[in-house]
Short mmCIF file of C-alpha atoms and ligand atoms in Angstrom, two decimals:
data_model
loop_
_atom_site.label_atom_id
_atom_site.label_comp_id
_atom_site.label_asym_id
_atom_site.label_seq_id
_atom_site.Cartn_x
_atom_site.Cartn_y
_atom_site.Cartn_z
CA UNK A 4 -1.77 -6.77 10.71
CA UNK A 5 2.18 -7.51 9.79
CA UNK A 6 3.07 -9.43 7.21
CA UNK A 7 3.87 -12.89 8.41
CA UNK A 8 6.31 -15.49 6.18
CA UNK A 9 8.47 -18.74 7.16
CA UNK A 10 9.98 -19.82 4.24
CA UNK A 11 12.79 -19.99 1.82
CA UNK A 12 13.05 -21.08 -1.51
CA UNK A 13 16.27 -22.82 -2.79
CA UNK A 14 16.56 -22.64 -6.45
CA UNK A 15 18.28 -25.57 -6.30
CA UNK A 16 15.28 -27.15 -4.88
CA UNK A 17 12.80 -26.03 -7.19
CA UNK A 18 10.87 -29.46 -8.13
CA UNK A 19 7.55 -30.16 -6.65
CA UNK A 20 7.08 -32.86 -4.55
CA UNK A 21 3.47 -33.65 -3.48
CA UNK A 22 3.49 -33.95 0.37
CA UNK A 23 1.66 -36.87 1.20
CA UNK A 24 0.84 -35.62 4.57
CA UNK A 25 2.07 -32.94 6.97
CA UNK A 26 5.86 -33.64 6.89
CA UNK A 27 8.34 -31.40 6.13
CA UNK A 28 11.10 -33.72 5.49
CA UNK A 29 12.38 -32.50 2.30
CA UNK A 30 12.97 -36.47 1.25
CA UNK A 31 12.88 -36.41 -2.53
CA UNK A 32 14.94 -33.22 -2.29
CA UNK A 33 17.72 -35.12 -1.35
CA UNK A 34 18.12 -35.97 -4.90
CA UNK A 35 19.42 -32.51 -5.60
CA UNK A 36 22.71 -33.36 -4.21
CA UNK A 37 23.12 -36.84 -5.43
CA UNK A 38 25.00 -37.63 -9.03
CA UNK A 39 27.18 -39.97 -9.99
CA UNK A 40 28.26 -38.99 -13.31
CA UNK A 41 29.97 -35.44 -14.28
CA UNK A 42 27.16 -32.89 -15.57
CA UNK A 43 27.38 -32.28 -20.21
CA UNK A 44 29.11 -28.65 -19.52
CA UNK A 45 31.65 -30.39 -16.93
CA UNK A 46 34.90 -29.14 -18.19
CA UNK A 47 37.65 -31.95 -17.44
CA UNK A 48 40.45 -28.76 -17.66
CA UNK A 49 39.39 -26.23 -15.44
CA UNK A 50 36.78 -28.01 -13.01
CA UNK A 51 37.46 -31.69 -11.01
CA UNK A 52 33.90 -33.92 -10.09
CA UNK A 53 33.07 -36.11 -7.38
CA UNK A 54 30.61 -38.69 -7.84
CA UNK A 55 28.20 -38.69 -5.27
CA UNK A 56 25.29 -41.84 -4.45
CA UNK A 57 22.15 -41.59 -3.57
CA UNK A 58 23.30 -43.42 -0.65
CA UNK A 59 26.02 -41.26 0.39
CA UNK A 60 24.03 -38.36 -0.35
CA UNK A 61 21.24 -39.49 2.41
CA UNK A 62 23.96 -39.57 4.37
CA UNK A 63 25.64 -36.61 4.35
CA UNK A 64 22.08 -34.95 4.69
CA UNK A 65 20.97 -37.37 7.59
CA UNK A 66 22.01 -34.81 10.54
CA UNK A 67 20.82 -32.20 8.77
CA UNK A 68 17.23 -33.24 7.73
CA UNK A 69 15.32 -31.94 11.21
CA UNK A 70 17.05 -28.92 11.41
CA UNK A 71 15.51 -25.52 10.10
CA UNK A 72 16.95 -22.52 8.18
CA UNK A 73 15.89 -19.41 9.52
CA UNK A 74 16.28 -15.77 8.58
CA UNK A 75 15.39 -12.13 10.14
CA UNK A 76 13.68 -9.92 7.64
CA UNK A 77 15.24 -6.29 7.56
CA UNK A 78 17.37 -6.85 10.48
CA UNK A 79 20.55 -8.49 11.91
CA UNK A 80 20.68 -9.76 15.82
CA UNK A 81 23.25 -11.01 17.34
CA UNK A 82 23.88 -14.90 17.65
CA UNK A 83 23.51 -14.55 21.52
CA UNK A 84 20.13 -12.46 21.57
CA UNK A 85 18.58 -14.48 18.29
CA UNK A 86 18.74 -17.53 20.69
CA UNK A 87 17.19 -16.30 23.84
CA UNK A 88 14.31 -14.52 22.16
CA UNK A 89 13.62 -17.57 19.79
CA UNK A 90 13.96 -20.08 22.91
CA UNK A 91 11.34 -17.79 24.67
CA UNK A 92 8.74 -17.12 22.33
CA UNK A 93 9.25 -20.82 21.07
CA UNK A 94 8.81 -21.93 24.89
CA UNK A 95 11.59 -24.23 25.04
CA UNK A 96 14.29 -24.69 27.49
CA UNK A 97 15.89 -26.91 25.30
CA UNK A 98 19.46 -25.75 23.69
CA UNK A 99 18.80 -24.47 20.50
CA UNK A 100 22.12 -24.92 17.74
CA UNK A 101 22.94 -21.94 15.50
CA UNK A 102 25.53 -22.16 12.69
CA UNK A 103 25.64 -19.20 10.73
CA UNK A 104 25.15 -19.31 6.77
CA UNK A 105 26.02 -15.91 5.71
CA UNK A 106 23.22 -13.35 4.86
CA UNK A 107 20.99 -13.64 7.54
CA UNK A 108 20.76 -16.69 7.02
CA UNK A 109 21.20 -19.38 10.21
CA UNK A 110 20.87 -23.38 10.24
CA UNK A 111 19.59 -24.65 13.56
CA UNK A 112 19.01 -27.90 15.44
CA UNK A 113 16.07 -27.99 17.54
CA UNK A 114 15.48 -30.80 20.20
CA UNK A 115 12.90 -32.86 19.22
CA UNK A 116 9.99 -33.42 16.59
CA UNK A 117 7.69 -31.96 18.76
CA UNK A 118 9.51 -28.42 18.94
CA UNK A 119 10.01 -28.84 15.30
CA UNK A 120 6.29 -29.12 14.41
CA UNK A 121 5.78 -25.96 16.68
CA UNK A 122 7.63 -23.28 15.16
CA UNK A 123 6.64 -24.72 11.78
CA UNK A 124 3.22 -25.20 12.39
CA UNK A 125 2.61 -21.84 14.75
CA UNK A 126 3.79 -17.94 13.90
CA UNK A 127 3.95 -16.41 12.18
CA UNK A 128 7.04 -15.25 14.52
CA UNK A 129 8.53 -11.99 15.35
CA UNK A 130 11.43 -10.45 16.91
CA UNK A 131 11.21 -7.15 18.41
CA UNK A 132 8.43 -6.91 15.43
CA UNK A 133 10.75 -7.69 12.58
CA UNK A 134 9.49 -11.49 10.62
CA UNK A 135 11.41 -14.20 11.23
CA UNK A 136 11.05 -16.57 8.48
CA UNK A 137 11.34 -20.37 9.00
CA UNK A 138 12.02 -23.34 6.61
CA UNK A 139 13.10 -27.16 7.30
CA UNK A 140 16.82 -27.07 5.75
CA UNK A 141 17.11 -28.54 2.57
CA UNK A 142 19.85 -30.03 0.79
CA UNK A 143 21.86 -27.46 -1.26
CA UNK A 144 21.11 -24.19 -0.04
CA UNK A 145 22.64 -21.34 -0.34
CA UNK A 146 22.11 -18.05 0.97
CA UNK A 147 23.08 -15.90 -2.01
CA UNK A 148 20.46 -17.67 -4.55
CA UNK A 149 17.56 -18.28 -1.75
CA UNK A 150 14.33 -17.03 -2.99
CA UNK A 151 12.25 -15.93 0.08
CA UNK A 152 8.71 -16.20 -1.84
CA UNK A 153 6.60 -19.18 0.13
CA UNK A 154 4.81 -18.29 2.74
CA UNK A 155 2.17 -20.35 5.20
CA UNK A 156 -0.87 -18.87 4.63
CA UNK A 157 -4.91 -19.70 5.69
CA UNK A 158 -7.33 -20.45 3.01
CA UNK A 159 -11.02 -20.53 3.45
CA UNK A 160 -13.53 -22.44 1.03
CA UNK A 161 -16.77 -20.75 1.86
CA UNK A 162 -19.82 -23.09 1.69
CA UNK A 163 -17.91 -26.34 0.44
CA UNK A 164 -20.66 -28.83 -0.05
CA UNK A 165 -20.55 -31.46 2.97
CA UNK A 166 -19.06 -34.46 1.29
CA UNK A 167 -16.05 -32.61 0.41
CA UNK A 168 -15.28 -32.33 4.18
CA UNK A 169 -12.32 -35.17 4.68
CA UNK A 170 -8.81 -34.76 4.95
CA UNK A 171 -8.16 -36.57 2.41
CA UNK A 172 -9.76 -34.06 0.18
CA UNK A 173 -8.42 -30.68 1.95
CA UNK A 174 -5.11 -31.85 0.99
CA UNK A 175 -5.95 -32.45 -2.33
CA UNK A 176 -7.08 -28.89 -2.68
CA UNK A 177 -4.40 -27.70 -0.91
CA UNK A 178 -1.59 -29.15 -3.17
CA UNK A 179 -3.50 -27.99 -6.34
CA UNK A 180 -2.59 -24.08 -4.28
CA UNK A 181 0.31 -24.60 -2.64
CA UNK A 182 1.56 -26.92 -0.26
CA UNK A 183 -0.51 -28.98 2.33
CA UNK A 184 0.24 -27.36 6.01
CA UNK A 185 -2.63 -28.63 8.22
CA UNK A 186 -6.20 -27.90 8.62
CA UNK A 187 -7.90 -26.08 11.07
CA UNK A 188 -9.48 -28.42 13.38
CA UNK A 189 -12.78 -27.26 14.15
CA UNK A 190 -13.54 -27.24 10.53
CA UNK A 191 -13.87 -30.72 10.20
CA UNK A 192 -15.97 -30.95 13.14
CA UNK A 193 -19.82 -31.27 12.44
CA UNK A 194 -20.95 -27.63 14.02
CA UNK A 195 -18.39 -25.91 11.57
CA UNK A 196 -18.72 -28.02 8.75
CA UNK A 197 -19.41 -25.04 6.28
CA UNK A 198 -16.10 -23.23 7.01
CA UNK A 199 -13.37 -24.91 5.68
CA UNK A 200 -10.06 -23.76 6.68
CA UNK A 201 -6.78 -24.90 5.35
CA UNK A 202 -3.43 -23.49 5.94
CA UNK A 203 -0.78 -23.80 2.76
CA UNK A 204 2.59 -23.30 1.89
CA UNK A 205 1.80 -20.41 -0.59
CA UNK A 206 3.87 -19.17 -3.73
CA UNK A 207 3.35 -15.56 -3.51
CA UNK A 208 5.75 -14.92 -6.66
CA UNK A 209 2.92 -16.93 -8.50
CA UNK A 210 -0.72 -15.67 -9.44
CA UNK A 211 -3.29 -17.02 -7.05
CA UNK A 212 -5.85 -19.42 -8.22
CA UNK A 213 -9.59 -18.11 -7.25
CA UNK A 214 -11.20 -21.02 -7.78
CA UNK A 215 -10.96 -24.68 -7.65
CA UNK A 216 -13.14 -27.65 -9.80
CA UNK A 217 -13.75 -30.47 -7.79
CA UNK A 218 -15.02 -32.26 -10.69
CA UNK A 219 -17.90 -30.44 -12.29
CA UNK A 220 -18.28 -28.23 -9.00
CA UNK A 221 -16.71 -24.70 -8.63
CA UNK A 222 -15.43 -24.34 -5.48
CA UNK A 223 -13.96 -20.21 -4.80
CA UNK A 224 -10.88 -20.15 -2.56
CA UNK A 225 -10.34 -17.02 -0.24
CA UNK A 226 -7.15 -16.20 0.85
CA UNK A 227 -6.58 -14.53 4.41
CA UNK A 228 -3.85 -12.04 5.43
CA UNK A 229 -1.39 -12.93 2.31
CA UNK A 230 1.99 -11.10 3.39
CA UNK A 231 3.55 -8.52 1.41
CA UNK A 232 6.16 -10.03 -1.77
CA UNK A 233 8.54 -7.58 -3.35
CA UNK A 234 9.22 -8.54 -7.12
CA UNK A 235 12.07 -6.17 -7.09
CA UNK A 236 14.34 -8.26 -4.76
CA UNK A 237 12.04 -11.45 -4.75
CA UNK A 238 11.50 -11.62 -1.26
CA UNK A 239 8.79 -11.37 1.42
CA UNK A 240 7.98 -9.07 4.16
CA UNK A 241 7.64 -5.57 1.67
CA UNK A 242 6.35 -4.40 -1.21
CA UNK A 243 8.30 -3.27 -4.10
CA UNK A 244 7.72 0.29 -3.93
CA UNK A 245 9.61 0.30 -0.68
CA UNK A 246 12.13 -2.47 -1.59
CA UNK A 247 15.52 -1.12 0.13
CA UNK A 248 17.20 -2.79 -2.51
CA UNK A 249 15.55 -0.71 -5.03
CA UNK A 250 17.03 2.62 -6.10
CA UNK A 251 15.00 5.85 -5.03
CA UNK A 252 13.68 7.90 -7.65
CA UNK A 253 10.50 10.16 -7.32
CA UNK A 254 9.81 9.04 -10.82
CA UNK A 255 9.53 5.46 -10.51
CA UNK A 256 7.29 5.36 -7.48
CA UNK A 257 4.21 4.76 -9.53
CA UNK A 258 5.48 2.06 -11.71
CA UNK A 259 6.63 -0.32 -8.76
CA UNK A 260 2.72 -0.24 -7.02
CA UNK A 261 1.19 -1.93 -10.08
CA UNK A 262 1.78 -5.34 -8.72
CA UNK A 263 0.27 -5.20 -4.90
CA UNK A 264 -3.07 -3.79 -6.12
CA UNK A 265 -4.62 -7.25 -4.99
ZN1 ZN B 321 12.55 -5.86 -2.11
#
């Protein structure tokens, strides 16, 4: 199987923010942008500041806050076939709005909530077998410092006991790995009950937990199909021993493996 990954990482967006339920407005986020009084290291001679609201920065961001940032790994399209292929394999005849961000990078609008929730939800996408990664925009990125490490990917929780079958409680679990995403249905229906399934917004530059205590119960958390995440260049869709950013040298092939040996 290829590596699938849809997200971006802003390292001005760092903080955590619990999701309280499957939204990906970046809400709290919107903080990033906002200040109203000039940073300690603000330097009166050689820089000028703007003080910017809470209010004003909601917005500025308001247009933006539906859209998505999206990025081709390990290959550039044009503009003209990018939207085609995404309006096809995202089934929508709706216009799709592109505005290039440099790098790869490209903001776009998409029609309505429902489209939205499909390409976030669904994938992981391809074109012409290279990953497309997707993220809903968030305030303050830029393309030079995005860190492509978070990735949606399916956890199971082999023989959870039956009163720990609720939503509720999957996204607990879920935001103690990663970041709620949804659930897979059928788990929470009473023929499945034993196979819970969640799908998370996964960390791959962080260790994976292998276990979870739901109070004095040990619960062991399986991970499925976790895509490939270069340390090298600190981005998805490789590993480091065949990061292109990464010099070749026949001697150093052994010391970039150490990390995937999962
Ligand atoms: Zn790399």
């Amino acid at each position: 199987m290829q590596d699938h990954a849809k997200t971006i990482l802003c390292r001005h967006a760092t903080g955590t923010h619990p999701p309280p339920a499957p939204t990906y407005r970046p809400l709290s986020s919107l903080q990033v942008l906002s200040s109203t009084t000039a940073p300690p290291n603000y330097d009166p001679n050689m820089e000028a500041f703007i003080s910017l609201g809470k209010e004003e920065a909601m917005v500025l961001s308001e247009q933006w806050i539906n859209s998505l940032i999206i990025k081709v790994i390990g290959k550039s399209f044009s503009v003209e076939y990018l939207k085609t292929t995404l309006q096809r394999i995202w089934k929508t005849n709706h216009q799709i709005r592109f505005i290039a961000l440099g790098r790869g990078f490209y903001n776009i609008s998409v029609p309505n909530e429902e489209v939205r929730e499909h390409i976030l939800s669904q994938g992981p996408w391809f074109i012409a077998s290279y990953m497309l990664i997707v993220q809903p925009w968030m305030p303050g990125f830029i393309p030079s410092q995005a860190i492509i490490s978070k990735a949606p990917v399916w956890i199971s929780l082999p023989e959870l006991p039956i009163e720990f079958h609720s939503l509720p409680m999957f996204q607990r679990i879920a935001s103690e790995i990663g970041t709620f995403i949804k659930t897979d249905t059928k788990a929470l229906e009473q023929n499945r009950v034993r196979f819970a399934r969640i799908q998370v917004l996964l960390d791959l530059a962080k260790k994976r937990k292998e276990a979870i205590w739901l109070g004095a119960f040990k619960q062991p958390i399986y991970y499925e199909e976790i895509p490939h995440f270069c340390t090298h260049c600190q981005s998805i869709g490789h590993r480091s021993e065949r990061c292109p950013q990464k010099p070749v040298d026949k001697g150093e092939t052994e010391d970039g493996a150490e990390e995937e040996n999962t």
